[in-house]
Amino acid sequence: MSSNNPLDLYRKMHDEAQARIKSKEDKPQVLIGTATCGVAAGALQVRDDFVREIEEKGLDAEVVEVGCIGHCYAEPLAIIAKPGFPPVCYGYLDEGLVHRLVEDFLGGDDPSYEYALAALERNDVFPTFEDFPRGIYEEKLILENCGFIDARDIDSYISREGYSALATALTQEPQAVLEEVKAANLRGRGGAGFPAGLKWEAAIKSGGNEKYVICNADEGDPGAFMDRSILESDPHLVIEGMILCAYAIGSQMGYLYIRAEYPRAVRHVQDAIDQARERGLLGSSILGTEFDFDLEIFQGSGAFVCGEATALISSMEGRMGMPQSRPPRLASRGFRGMPTVLNNVKTFAYVPLIIHHGAEWFKSIGTEESPGTAVFSLVGKVANTGLVEVPMGTSLRQLIYDVGGGLPGNRDFKAVQIGGPSGGCLPESALDVPIDFDSLHQAGAIMGSGGLVVMDQDDCMVAVSRYFLEFTQHESCGKCTFCRIGTKHMLDTLVDITQGKGDTETLGLLEELAEDVRDGSLCNLGRTAPNPILTTLRYFKDEYKAHIEEGRCPALVCRDLILYYIEPPKCSKLCNVCVGSCPTEAIFTREDGLKEIDQEKCVKCDNCRKACPTEYNAVVKLSPPVLPPQKEKAVK
Amino acid sequence: MSEYVNITIDDRQIKVRAGEKLLWAALDNDIYIPHLCAIREKERPNAGCRLCFVEIEGDTRPATSCTRTVEDGMVVRTRTPRVDRLVKTAFELILSDHNLKCRECPANRNCALQTIAKKRGIKLRQGRFKTIVREFELDESPDDFAFDRSRCVLCGQCVWADREVAKTGAIGFANRGLNRVVTTFRDRPLAESNCAKCTFYADVCPVGAFYYKKAAE
Ligand SMILES: Cc1cc2nc3c(=O)[nH]c(=O)nc-3n(C[C@H](O)[C@H](O)[C@H](O)COP(=O)(O)O)c2cc1C
Ligand code: SF4
Ligand code: SF4
Ligand code: FES
């Protein structure tokens, strides 16, 4: 019996997918995390090792590539799912461990729990990720499938109810999708937190028959990789979200703007589009209805500013990727002059979940003004780096200490940088700020792209600002005065400060200029570029002053303000390691046998400090007022 | 929709064409607002020079008047502490990247920068920002005019005249950030480009970047 009801068509597709996936699960499976983060850690080698070992032992087991499960610190990672056992995740894999797992677990019946990170299903034998301290705080919505499904097999997604939200929506009026997204108060995850529903509604109100849906996967922030992970690990979730948006606003064509440096994401998304088209989930008459919609990938040129909405459109239209003044908004005049909805990867990824579980469910997670979850890439001085997803409203302290496992080696927390080059640095006193769009904004940071860098006493706040300003100054498109010339002067001033230059007026002028660039620039690149400066001036002014007034870098980072010194009581006399490590032959042996550094020759490369054996640790960095006796004499 | 709207600028009530941009509405009524990059005929404003700020009642921050369409009942101020501060900074930033040797410049006394300085009481010799020093090659290849990039303020007037008035398409913007320049295709000397050798550029340039060789003598 054939039926044209999208739900019936979908059920049939789902049941077939499930049967196929289940039949695969009858035999053991090795799921390997081969998103870009895993590949960087050697996951492809691990994959090959598994395939080889399994073949050599003549076992019947399948090796499947999945995406990123977020525990990047323990990569390469694999999950072994063998009937009769809970699926178990293993980390830090190498050839030896692979050999052992294949022999003992796949070949025998010993899951080698001593090497396991966690089980993935509750069981009586071994703890799961939810039993980790971080599991209590984490809540995976859009990362739920990441690392557990085969991104290149659409059945993997469909068997987990994927595309059921679309099937349901197609039995209702487009208006119903819009109302649900509006009621959910879904806010854009590309940085600014603008309500997606209002954007969609504006595009509907603009009228006309030609409308576009575009997914912003430009992700240019240094260190950010969550959009890439989602596209690589669960592309259909984003595609389904875009189709739902297209249905709601009445669009026939959409694009994913993916940066060309993401070849894996591009491949996975292209495969996903092709498979969805084959199943009648994209193209004409989607799921047997009269709704037509198709998707194409547009590979971005790579400039950071192309992530900005109007610059992205210009670049898609073949012009230079430069921002334009708004209004008109994209919702009324976007791609090819037509009403356009542009949303971030994550924003679209929430949509199928909202349609599936309802707006009320979504609003029950997170805070009233910022419902849902926040996805961060946790990096820097934190034990568990990786992708995390927590409900909005979680405090920074919980995120860093409970989810991230705190700073390694019990080091002291100094600051957390949130939101990348457009974000800000927050101090200890701000750790109880809840993570949501508005609270972070008030504290001077932004949610931004979700990069979160934890810093300790060894990080210099002036150097951090300089680092981000180097980035924004380099990425300025040059169209407007404040950003083109203003970022240059701000950067020059920061460079001066890291060299101890400046006077009583320097900080005042820097702050004034930073405020003017924020208020006067044409687009958000320029408007947010001063944030790292403004927040560090607000919370860490003393550190700036130490550089200017005392010629001192308290974190011992700024090269021009530090020097290397070999502490006589610690030097072994018998070892010569530092002498050989120095590229400029600045280290010599004194008459008494101790080593000393000729400060004139030293280029501060840090080699000798790294080379000095840990049992001595005789080489130290110093910054005024602490100076070695020889220097003090010189100063006097 | 009526054809005219009433707005108030600096306490003066004026009647202006609906759909007009605020900057032109003000200038038409002899109310001065500094500007370099605005082009009346251009549908989508450049909005790059950031000199035309005003404060509009109800807005939380100053807005560029070249991008704002007039609305009936709009109340506008061209001089407020916030506007003056932004305009001064934008202007001084431009000056910090401009070859400020007025006495050697063919545009001396006929220069938009000098006008802005005078009208707004801002010194041309600003002291806040270090001068950005760069080397540019002088292009004297055309017969009648020359191009000195060290004076260019990137207003885009010449690019517009070239594209939309002369319809040659010989010059355009190239490069990003601080390296942004007006140049020919492949950065060739003007005389070797498909530049029609008309003198439009020198006519529209508000400073002394494109200039008549005669005037420089
Ligand atoms: C310089 C700059 C870069 C940006 N880069 C991105 C990006 O990589 N990805 C993104 O989703 N949004 C980026 N944005 C924000 C977009 O302009 C736009 O607000 C966003 O894509 C809208 O989606 P949302 O409402 O779902 O957040 C950037 C903005 C600026 C000013
Ligand atoms: S703020 Fe910067 S990136 Fe944005 S338009 Fe101005 S110069 Fe270009
Ligand atoms: S050459 Fe003159 S007209 Fe052309 S952009 Fe430069 S300042 Fe403007
Ligand atoms: S005239 Fe408005 S920004 Fe240049």
Tab-separated table of N, CA and C in Angstrom, chain B residues 73-208:
chain	number	residue	atom	x	y	z
B	73	GLY	N	9.101	63.402	11.670
B	73	GLY	CA	9.185	63.653	13.101
B	73	GLY	C	10.546	63.398	13.709
B	74	MET	N	11.497	63.012	12.877
B	74	MET	CA	12.852	62.732	13.367
B	74	MET	C	13.456	63.993	13.988
B	75	VAL	N	14.089	63.829	15.145
B	75	VAL	CA	14.758	64.960	15.780
B	75	VAL	C	16.258	64.663	15.844
B	76	VAL	N	17.027	65.541	15.183
B	76	VAL	CA	18.438	65.248	14.960
B	76	VAL	C	19.321	66.356	15.525
B	77	ARG	N	20.462	65.963	16.093
B	77	ARG	CA	21.457	66.960	16.527
B	77	ARG	C	22.784	66.664	15.834
B	78	THR	N	23.376	67.697	15.246
B	78	THR	CA	24.642	67.473	14.549
B	78	THR	C	25.833	67.690	15.476
B	79	ARG	N	25.605	68.366	16.600
B	79	ARG	CA	26.713	68.594	17.532
B	79	ARG	C	26.300	68.179	18.933
B	80	THR	N	26.822	67.098	19.397
B	80	THR	CA	26.652	66.704	20.796
B	80	THR	C	28.024	66.241	21.247
B	81	PRO	N	28.254	66.135	22.547
B	81	PRO	CA	29.578	65.687	22.990
B	81	PRO	C	29.960	64.335	22.380
B	82	ARG	N	29.018	63.424	22.277
B	82	ARG	CA	29.365	62.107	21.725
B	82	ARG	C	29.677	62.191	20.238
B	83	VAL	N	28.890	62.971	19.509
B	83	VAL	CA	29.148	63.133	18.080
B	83	VAL	C	30.506	63.784	17.869
B	84	ASP	N	30.737	64.867	18.609
B	84	ASP	CA	31.992	65.588	18.417
B	84	ASP	C	33.195	64.697	18.722
B	85	ARG	N	33.043	63.880	19.740
B	85	ARG	CA	34.169	63.004	20.112
B	85	ARG	C	34.454	61.989	18.999
B	86	LEU	N	33.392	61.361	18.480
B	86	LEU	CA	33.604	60.366	17.419
B	86	LEU	C	34.172	61.004	16.154
B	87	VAL	N	33.616	62.161	15.788
B	87	VAL	CA	34.073	62.817	14.561
B	87	VAL	C	35.527	63.235	14.704
B	88	LYS	N	35.867	63.750	15.874
B	88	LYS	CA	37.257	64.179	16.095
B	88	LYS	C	38.193	62.976	15.983
B	89	THR	N	37.825	61.880	16.614
B	89	THR	CA	38.707	60.705	16.548
B	89	THR	C	38.822	60.181	15.123
B	90	ALA	N	37.692	60.056	14.423
B	90	ALA	CA	37.734	59.556	13.045
B	90	ALA	C	38.614	60.468	12.195
B	91	PHE	N	38.431	61.768	12.386
B	91	PHE	CA	39.185	62.730	11.586
B	91	PHE	C	40.680	62.636	11.887
B	92	GLU	N	41.014	62.527	13.165
B	92	GLU	CA	42.432	62.439	13.521
B	92	GLU	C	43.046	61.120	13.060
B	93	LEU	N	42.251	60.068	13.051
B	93	LEU	CA	42.755	58.797	12.536
B	93	LEU	C	43.088	58.937	11.051
B	94	ILE	N	42.178	59.583	10.318
B	94	ILE	CA	42.440	59.782	8.882
B	94	ILE	C	43.714	60.607	8.693
B	95	LEU	N	43.841	61.664	9.500
B	95	LEU	CA	45.031	62.519	9.379
B	95	LEU	C	46.314	61.763	9.717
B	96	SER	N	46.212	60.802	10.630
B	96	SER	CA	47.424	60.072	11.025
B	96	SER	C	47.928	59.178	9.896
B	97	ASP	N	47.075	58.990	8.890
B	97	ASP	CA	47.475	58.160	7.757
B	97	ASP	C	47.461	58.981	6.468
B	98	HIS	N	47.711	60.274	6.599
B	98	HIS	CA	47.631	61.167	5.445
B	98	HIS	C	48.914	61.986	5.360
B	99	ASN	N	49.414	62.137	4.175
B	99	ASN	CA	50.631	62.911	3.951
B	99	ASN	C	50.317	64.400	4.113
B	100	LEU	N	50.606	64.892	5.302
B	100	LEU	CA	50.110	66.222	5.672
B	100	LEU	C	51.120	67.329	5.384
B	101	LYS	N	51.472	67.459	4.121
B	101	LYS	CA	52.351	68.578	3.782
B	101	LYS	C	51.563	69.526	2.892
B	102	CYS	N	50.668	70.275	3.534
B	102	CYS	CA	49.705	71.074	2.782
B	102	CYS	C	50.378	72.039	1.811
B	103	ARG	N	51.514	72.600	2.237
B	103	ARG	CA	52.111	73.619	1.384
B	103	ARG	C	52.610	73.049	0.062
B	104	GLU	N	52.923	71.769	0.076
B	104	GLU	CA	53.373	71.141	-1.175
B	104	GLU	C	52.218	70.554	-1.974
B	105	CYS	N	51.011	70.656	-1.452
B	105	CYS	CA	49.889	69.925	-2.054
B	105	CYS	C	49.092	70.806	-3.017
B	106	PRO	N	48.803	70.276	-4.200
B	106	PRO	CA	48.027	71.056	-5.176
B	106	PRO	C	46.618	71.370	-4.675
B	107	ALA	N	46.139	70.634	-3.691
B	107	ALA	CA	44.780	70.888	-3.223
B	107	ALA	C	44.743	71.890	-2.078
B	108	ASN	N	45.901	72.408	-1.694
B	108	ASN	CA	45.940	73.352	-0.580
B	108	ASN	C	44.905	74.465	-0.782
B	109	ARG	N	44.144	74.701	0.259
B	109	ARG	CA	43.051	75.687	0.267
B	109	ARG	C	41.817	75.233	-0.510
B	110	ASN	N	41.902	74.061	-1.053
B	110	ASN	CA	40.729	73.559	-1.779
B	110	ASN	C	40.567	72.087	-1.419
B	111	CYS	N	40.641	71.822	-0.125
B	111	CYS	CA	40.745	70.445	0.323
B	111	CYS	C	39.669	70.148	1.348
B	112	ALA	N	39.050	69.013	1.202
B	112	ALA	CA	37.954	68.645	2.099
B	112	ALA	C	38.438	68.499	3.535
B	113	LEU	N	39.666	68.056	3.710
B	113	LEU	CA	40.175	67.899	5.073
B	113	LEU	C	40.318	69.260	5.750
B	114	GLN	N	40.813	70.210	4.997
B	114	GLN	CA	40.958	71.560	5.558
B	114	GLN	C	39.587	72.147	5.892
B	115	THR	N	38.619	71.866	5.035
B	115	THR	CA	37.265	72.365	5.294
B	115	THR	C	36.712	71.796	6.594
B	116	ILE	N	36.851	70.486	6.748
B	116	ILE	CA	36.324	69.845	7.948
B	116	ILE	C	37.019	70.418	9.183
B	117	ALA	N	38.346	70.560	9.095
B	117	ALA	CA	39.100	71.082	10.230
B	117	ALA	C	38.592	72.467	10.613
B	118	LYS	N	38.362	73.273	9.609
B	118	LYS	CA	37.931	74.634	9.870
B	118	LYS	C	36.523	74.669	10.454
B	119	LYS	N	35.606	73.935	9.770
B	119	LYS	CA	34.212	73.984	10.219
B	119	LYS	C	34.030	73.399	11.608
B	120	ARG	N	34.849	72.419	11.943
B	120	ARG	CA	34.656	71.777	13.235
B	120	ARG	C	35.697	72.184	14.278
B	121	GLY	N	36.569	73.119	13.882
B	121	GLY	CA	37.570	73.577	14.845
B	121	GLY	C	38.505	72.485	15.333
B	122	ILE	N	38.880	71.586	14.424
B	122	ILE	CA	39.835	70.538	14.809
B	122	ILE	C	41.166	70.860	14.148
B	123	LYS	N	42.241	70.703	14.918
B	123	LYS	CA	43.553	71.001	14.342
B	123	LYS	C	43.962	69.935	13.332
B	124	LEU	N	44.603	70.386	12.253
B	124	LEU	CA	45.112	69.414	11.286
B	124	LEU	C	46.315	68.662	11.850
B	125	ARG	N	47.102	69.353	12.634
B	125	ARG	CA	48.256	68.686	13.243
B	125	ARG	C	47.802	68.036	14.533
B	126	GLN	N	47.285	66.849	14.430
B	126	GLN	CA	46.806	66.171	15.640
B	126	GLN	C	47.995	65.566	16.377
B	127	GLY	N	47.871	65.440	17.687
B	127	GLY	CA	49.003	64.918	18.440
B	127	GLY	C	48.732	63.563	19.087
B	128	ARG	N	47.482	63.089	18.939
B	128	ARG	CA	47.128	61.868	19.668
B	128	ARG	C	47.750	60.609	19.081
B	129	PHE	N	47.773	60.561	17.754
B	129	PHE	CA	48.231	59.322	17.122
B	129	PHE	C	49.527	59.552	16.357
B	130	LYS	N	50.389	58.542	16.444
B	130	LYS	CA	51.627	58.633	15.674
B	130	LYS	C	51.297	58.582	14.188
B	131	THR	N	52.055	59.317	13.400
B	131	THR	CA	51.829	59.266	11.958
B	131	THR	C	52.257	57.907	11.420
B	132	ILE	N	51.410	57.320	10.617
B	132	ILE	CA	51.755	56.036	10.016
B	132	ILE	C	52.600	56.323	8.777
B	133	VAL	N	53.830	55.878	8.821
B	133	VAL	CA	54.738	56.218	7.717
B	133	VAL	C	54.752	55.099	6.686
B	134	ARG	N	54.508	55.446	5.446
B	134	ARG	CA	54.557	54.432	4.388
B	134	ARG	C	55.108	55.029	3.106
B	135	GLU	N	55.592	54.141	2.293
B	135	GLU	CA	56.159	54.585	1.026
B	135	GLU	C	55.163	54.293	-0.092
B	136	PHE	N	54.894	55.279	-0.897
B	136	PHE	CA	54.067	55.042	-2.073
B	136	PHE	C	54.777	55.592	-3.296
B	137	GLU	N	54.566	54.944	-4.418
B	137	GLU	CA	55.157	55.485	-5.630
B	137	GLU	C	54.192	56.472	-6.267
B	138	LEU	N	54.730	57.588	-6.683
B	138	LEU	CA	53.913	58.592	-7.354
B	138	LEU	C	53.655	58.122	-8.786
B	139	ASP	N	52.404	58.183	-9.218
B	139	ASP	CA	52.095	57.783	-10.592
B	139	ASP	C	51.852	59.042	-11.427
B	140	GLU	N	52.847	59.390	-12.226
B	140	GLU	CA	52.715	60.595	-13.052
B	140	GLU	C	52.543	60.237	-14.520
B	141	SER	N	52.172	58.997	-14.776
B	141	SER	CA	52.165	58.528	-16.158
B	141	SER	C	51.145	59.225	-17.083
B	142	PRO	N	49.954	59.600	-16.624
B	142	PRO	CA	49.048	60.282	-17.567
B	142	PRO	C	49.562	61.680	-17.920
B	143	ASP	N	49.119	62.185	-19.042
B	143	ASP	CA	49.628	63.484	-19.499
B	143	ASP	C	49.224	64.638	-18.594
B	144	ASP	N	47.933	64.640	-18.233
B	144	ASP	CA	47.432	65.832	-17.557
B	144	ASP	C	47.372	65.735	-16.046
B	145	PHE	N	47.274	64.515	-15.549
B	145	PHE	CA	47.083	64.440	-14.095
B	145	PHE	C	48.010	63.397	-13.487
B	146	ALA	N	48.052	63.373	-12.189
B	146	ALA	CA	48.932	62.449	-11.470
B	146	ALA	C	48.206	61.904	-10.248
B	147	PHE	N	48.764	60.861	-9.663
B	147	PHE	CA	48.124	60.216	-8.521
B	147	PHE	C	49.151	59.980	-7.425
B	148	ASP	N	48.932	60.636	-6.299
B	148	ASP	CA	49.808	60.475	-5.141
B	148	ASP	C	49.020	59.786	-4.021
B	149	ARG	N	49.272	58.498	-3.861
B	149	ARG	CA	48.483	57.722	-2.898
B	149	ARG	C	48.700	58.139	-1.454
B	150	SER	N	49.809	58.786	-1.189
B	150	SER	CA	50.069	59.144	0.204
B	150	SER	C	49.054	60.176	0.700
B	151	ARG	N	48.296	60.755	-0.225
B	151	ARG	CA	47.286	61.735	0.196
B	151	ARG	C	45.875	61.164	0.159
B	152	CYS	N	45.733	59.961	-0.370
B	152	CYS	CA	44.389	59.396	-0.583
B	152	CYS	C	43.714	59.067	0.736
B	153	VAL	N	42.453	59.427	0.860
B	153	VAL	CA	41.703	59.120	2.081
B	153	VAL	C	40.699	57.986	1.847
B	154	LEU	N	40.800	57.308	0.737
B	154	LEU	CA	39.980	56.136	0.415
B	154	LEU	C	38.481	56.430	0.437
B	155	CYS	N	38.123	57.637	-0.023
B	155	CYS	CA	36.710	58.004	0.022
B	155	CYS	C	35.916	57.308	-1.076
B	156	GLY	N	36.583	56.909	-2.158
B	156	GLY	CA	35.881	56.181	-3.212
B	156	GLY	C	35.202	57.064	-4.258
B	157	GLN	N	35.379	58.383	-4.157
B	157	GLN	CA	34.742	59.276	-5.137
B	157	GLN	C	35.259	58.993	-6.549
B	158	CYS	N	36.570	58.771	-6.656
B	158	CYS	CA	37.160	58.557	-7.980
B	158	CYS	C	36.704	57.222	-8.572
B	159	VAL	N	36.587	56.211	-7.715
B	159	VAL	CA	36.173	54.897	-8.188
B	159	VAL	C	34.741	54.961	-8.733
B	160	TRP	N	33.925	55.713	-8.031
B	160	TRP	CA	32.540	55.869	-8.480
B	160	TRP	C	32.476	56.616	-9.820
B	161	ALA	N	33.233	57.713	-9.908
B	161	ALA	CA	33.237	58.514	-11.140
B	161	ALA	C	33.722	57.664	-12.313
B	162	ASP	N	34.710	56.864	-12.045
B	162	ASP	CA	35.283	56.004	-13.083
B	162	ASP	C	34.254	54.982	-13.563
B	163	ARG	N	33.570	54.359	-12.632
B	163	ARG	CA	32.614	53.306	-12.991
B	163	ARG	C	31.314	53.850	-13.545
B	164	GLU	N	30.756	54.822	-12.824
B	164	GLU	CA	29.381	55.219	-13.114
B	164	GLU	C	29.277	56.438	-14.005
B	165	VAL	N	30.281	57.296	-14.014
B	165	VAL	CA	30.193	58.497	-14.836
B	165	VAL	C	30.980	58.289	-16.131
B	166	ALA	N	32.275	57.986	-16.003
B	166	ALA	CA	33.083	57.766	-17.209
B	166	ALA	C	32.838	56.380	-17.788
B	167	LYS	N	32.334	55.463	-16.956
B	167	LYS	CA	32.054	54.080	-17.375
B	167	LYS	C	33.272	53.383	-17.983
B	168	THR	N	34.418	53.595	-17.349
B	168	THR	CA	35.608	52.918	-17.854
B	168	THR	C	35.975	51.679	-17.024
B	169	GLY	N	35.841	51.789	-15.734
B	169	GLY	CA	36.222	50.658	-14.891
B	169	GLY	C	37.715	50.443	-14.844
B	170	ALA	N	38.470	51.556	-14.920
B	170	ALA	CA	39.927	51.425	-14.932
B	170	ALA	C	40.507	51.276	-13.529
B	171	ILE	N	39.837	51.865	-12.542
B	171	ILE	CA	40.397	51.806	-11.190
B	171	ILE	C	39.408	51.212	-10.205
B	172	GLY	N	39.932	50.756	-9.106
B	172	GLY	CA	39.086	50.187	-8.060
B	172	GLY	C	39.882	50.043	-6.788
B	173	PHE	N	39.219	49.541	-5.752
B	173	PHE	CA	39.921	49.294	-4.497
B	173	PHE	C	40.596	47.932	-4.562
B	174	ALA	N	41.757	47.839	-3.932
B	174	ALA	CA	42.420	46.544	-3.824
B	174	ALA	C	42.990	46.393	-2.420
B	175	ASN	N	43.262	45.157	-2.046
B	175	ASN	CA	43.876	44.814	-0.754
B	175	ASN	C	42.948	45.063	0.448
B	176	ARG	N	43.389	44.487	1.571
B	176	ARG	CA	42.561	44.570	2.764
B	176	ARG	C	43.254	45.405	3.832
B	177	GLY	N	42.456	45.781	4.810
B	177	GLY	CA	42.996	46.442	5.986
B	177	GLY	C	43.771	47.699	5.659
B	178	LEU	N	44.863	47.889	6.371
B	178	LEU	CA	45.667	49.072	6.201
B	178	LEU	C	46.287	49.164	4.803
B	179	ASN	N	46.317	48.051	4.099
B	179	ASN	CA	46.900	48.055	2.751
B	179	ASN	C	45.902	48.419	1.666
B	180	ARG	N	44.677	48.730	2.071
B	180	ARG	CA	43.670	49.074	1.080
B	180	ARG	C	44.130	50.286	0.263
B	181	VAL	N	44.022	50.182	-1.034
B	181	VAL	CA	44.430	51.284	-1.916
B	181	VAL	C	43.481	51.396	-3.098
B	182	VAL	N	43.530	52.560	-3.716
B	182	VAL	CA	42.887	52.722	-5.011
B	182	VAL	C	43.956	52.415	-6.046
B	183	THR	N	43.614	51.569	-6.997
B	183	THR	CA	44.639	51.212	-7.977
B	183	THR	C	43.992	50.729	-9.266
B	184	THR	N	44.830	50.477	-10.231
B	184	THR	CA	44.347	49.954	-11.511
B	184	THR	C	44.404	48.436	-11.472
B	185	PHE	N	43.829	47.818	-12.467
B	185	PHE	CA	43.888	46.375	-12.573
B	185	PHE	C	45.343	45.937	-12.643
B	186	ARG	N	45.736	44.991	-11.829
B	186	ARG	CA	47.117	44.519	-11.739
B	186	ARG	C	48.123	45.592	-11.336
B	187	ASP	N	47.613	46.693	-10.784
B	187	ASP	CA	48.494	47.705	-10.244
B	187	ASP	C	49.421	48.317	-11.302
B	188	ARG	N	48.937	48.433	-12.533
B	188	ARG	CA	49.759	49.026	-13.601
B	188	ARG	C	49.698	50.552	-13.502
B	189	PRO	N	50.691	51.267	-14.059
B	189	PRO	CA	50.598	52.735	-14.117
B	189	PRO	C	49.315	53.133	-14.859
B	190	LEU	N	48.740	54.247	-14.479
B	190	LEU	CA	47.457	54.670	-15.048
B	190	LEU	C	47.483	54.727	-16.574
B	191	ALA	N	48.580	55.237	-17.121
B	191	ALA	CA	48.641	55.412	-18.567
B	191	ALA	C	48.588	54.082	-19.312
B	192	GLU	N	49.007	53.019	-18.632
B	192	GLU	CA	48.994	51.711	-19.287
B	192	GLU	C	47.692	50.971	-19.070
B	193	SER	N	46.846	51.499	-18.224
B	193	SER	CA	45.580	50.814	-17.959
B	193	SER	C	44.576	51.249	-19.026
B	194	ASN	N	43.338	50.718	-18.916
B	194	ASN	CA	42.345	51.156	-19.883
B	194	ASN	C	41.673	52.448	-19.428
B	195	CYS	N	42.389	53.168	-18.579
B	195	CYS	CA	41.926	54.474	-18.114
B	195	CYS	C	41.760	55.382	-19.324
B	196	ALA	N	40.624	56.016	-19.406
B	196	ALA	CA	40.305	56.770	-20.616
B	196	ALA	C	41.075	58.076	-20.692
B	197	LYS	N	41.895	58.307	-19.700
B	197	LYS	CA	42.693	59.525	-19.647
B	197	LYS	C	41.842	60.789	-19.630
B	198	CYS	N	40.617	60.604	-19.249
B	198	CYS	CA	39.820	61.794	-18.992
B	198	CYS	C	40.256	62.290	-17.636
B	199	THR	N	39.777	63.410	-17.211
B	199	THR	CA	40.315	63.967	-15.987
B	199	THR	C	39.312	63.935	-14.843
B	200	PHE	N	38.348	63.051	-14.991
B	200	PHE	CA	37.325	62.937	-13.954
B	200	PHE	C	37.911	62.793	-12.553
B	201	TYR	N	38.937	61.945	-12.469
B	201	TYR	CA	39.498	61.656	-11.149
B	201	TYR	C	39.913	62.929	-10.428
B	202	ALA	N	40.662	63.741	-11.165
B	202	ALA	CA	41.177	64.961	-10.551
B	202	ALA	C	40.034	65.908	-10.191
B	203	ASP	N	38.929	65.813	-10.927
B	203	ASP	CA	37.804	66.689	-10.611
B	203	ASP	C	37.107	66.280	-9.322
B	204	VAL	N	37.007	64.971	-9.104
B	204	VAL	CA	36.210	64.550	-7.948
B	204	VAL	C	37.019	64.361	-6.679
B	205	CYS	N	38.296	64.174	-6.792
B	205	CYS	CA	39.083	63.892	-5.585
B	205	CYS	C	39.005	65.071	-4.607
B	206	PRO	N	38.543	64.826	-3.393
B	206	PRO	CA	38.346	65.938	-2.445
B	206	PRO	C	39.641	66.394	-1.800
B	207	VAL	N	40.696	65.612	-1.983
B	207	VAL	CA	41.997	65.998	-1.443
B	207	VAL	C	42.986	66.081	-2.608
B	208	GLY	N	44.258	66.078	-2.312
B	208	GLY	CA	45.211	66.236	-3.409
B	208	GLY	C	45.816	64.943	-3.900
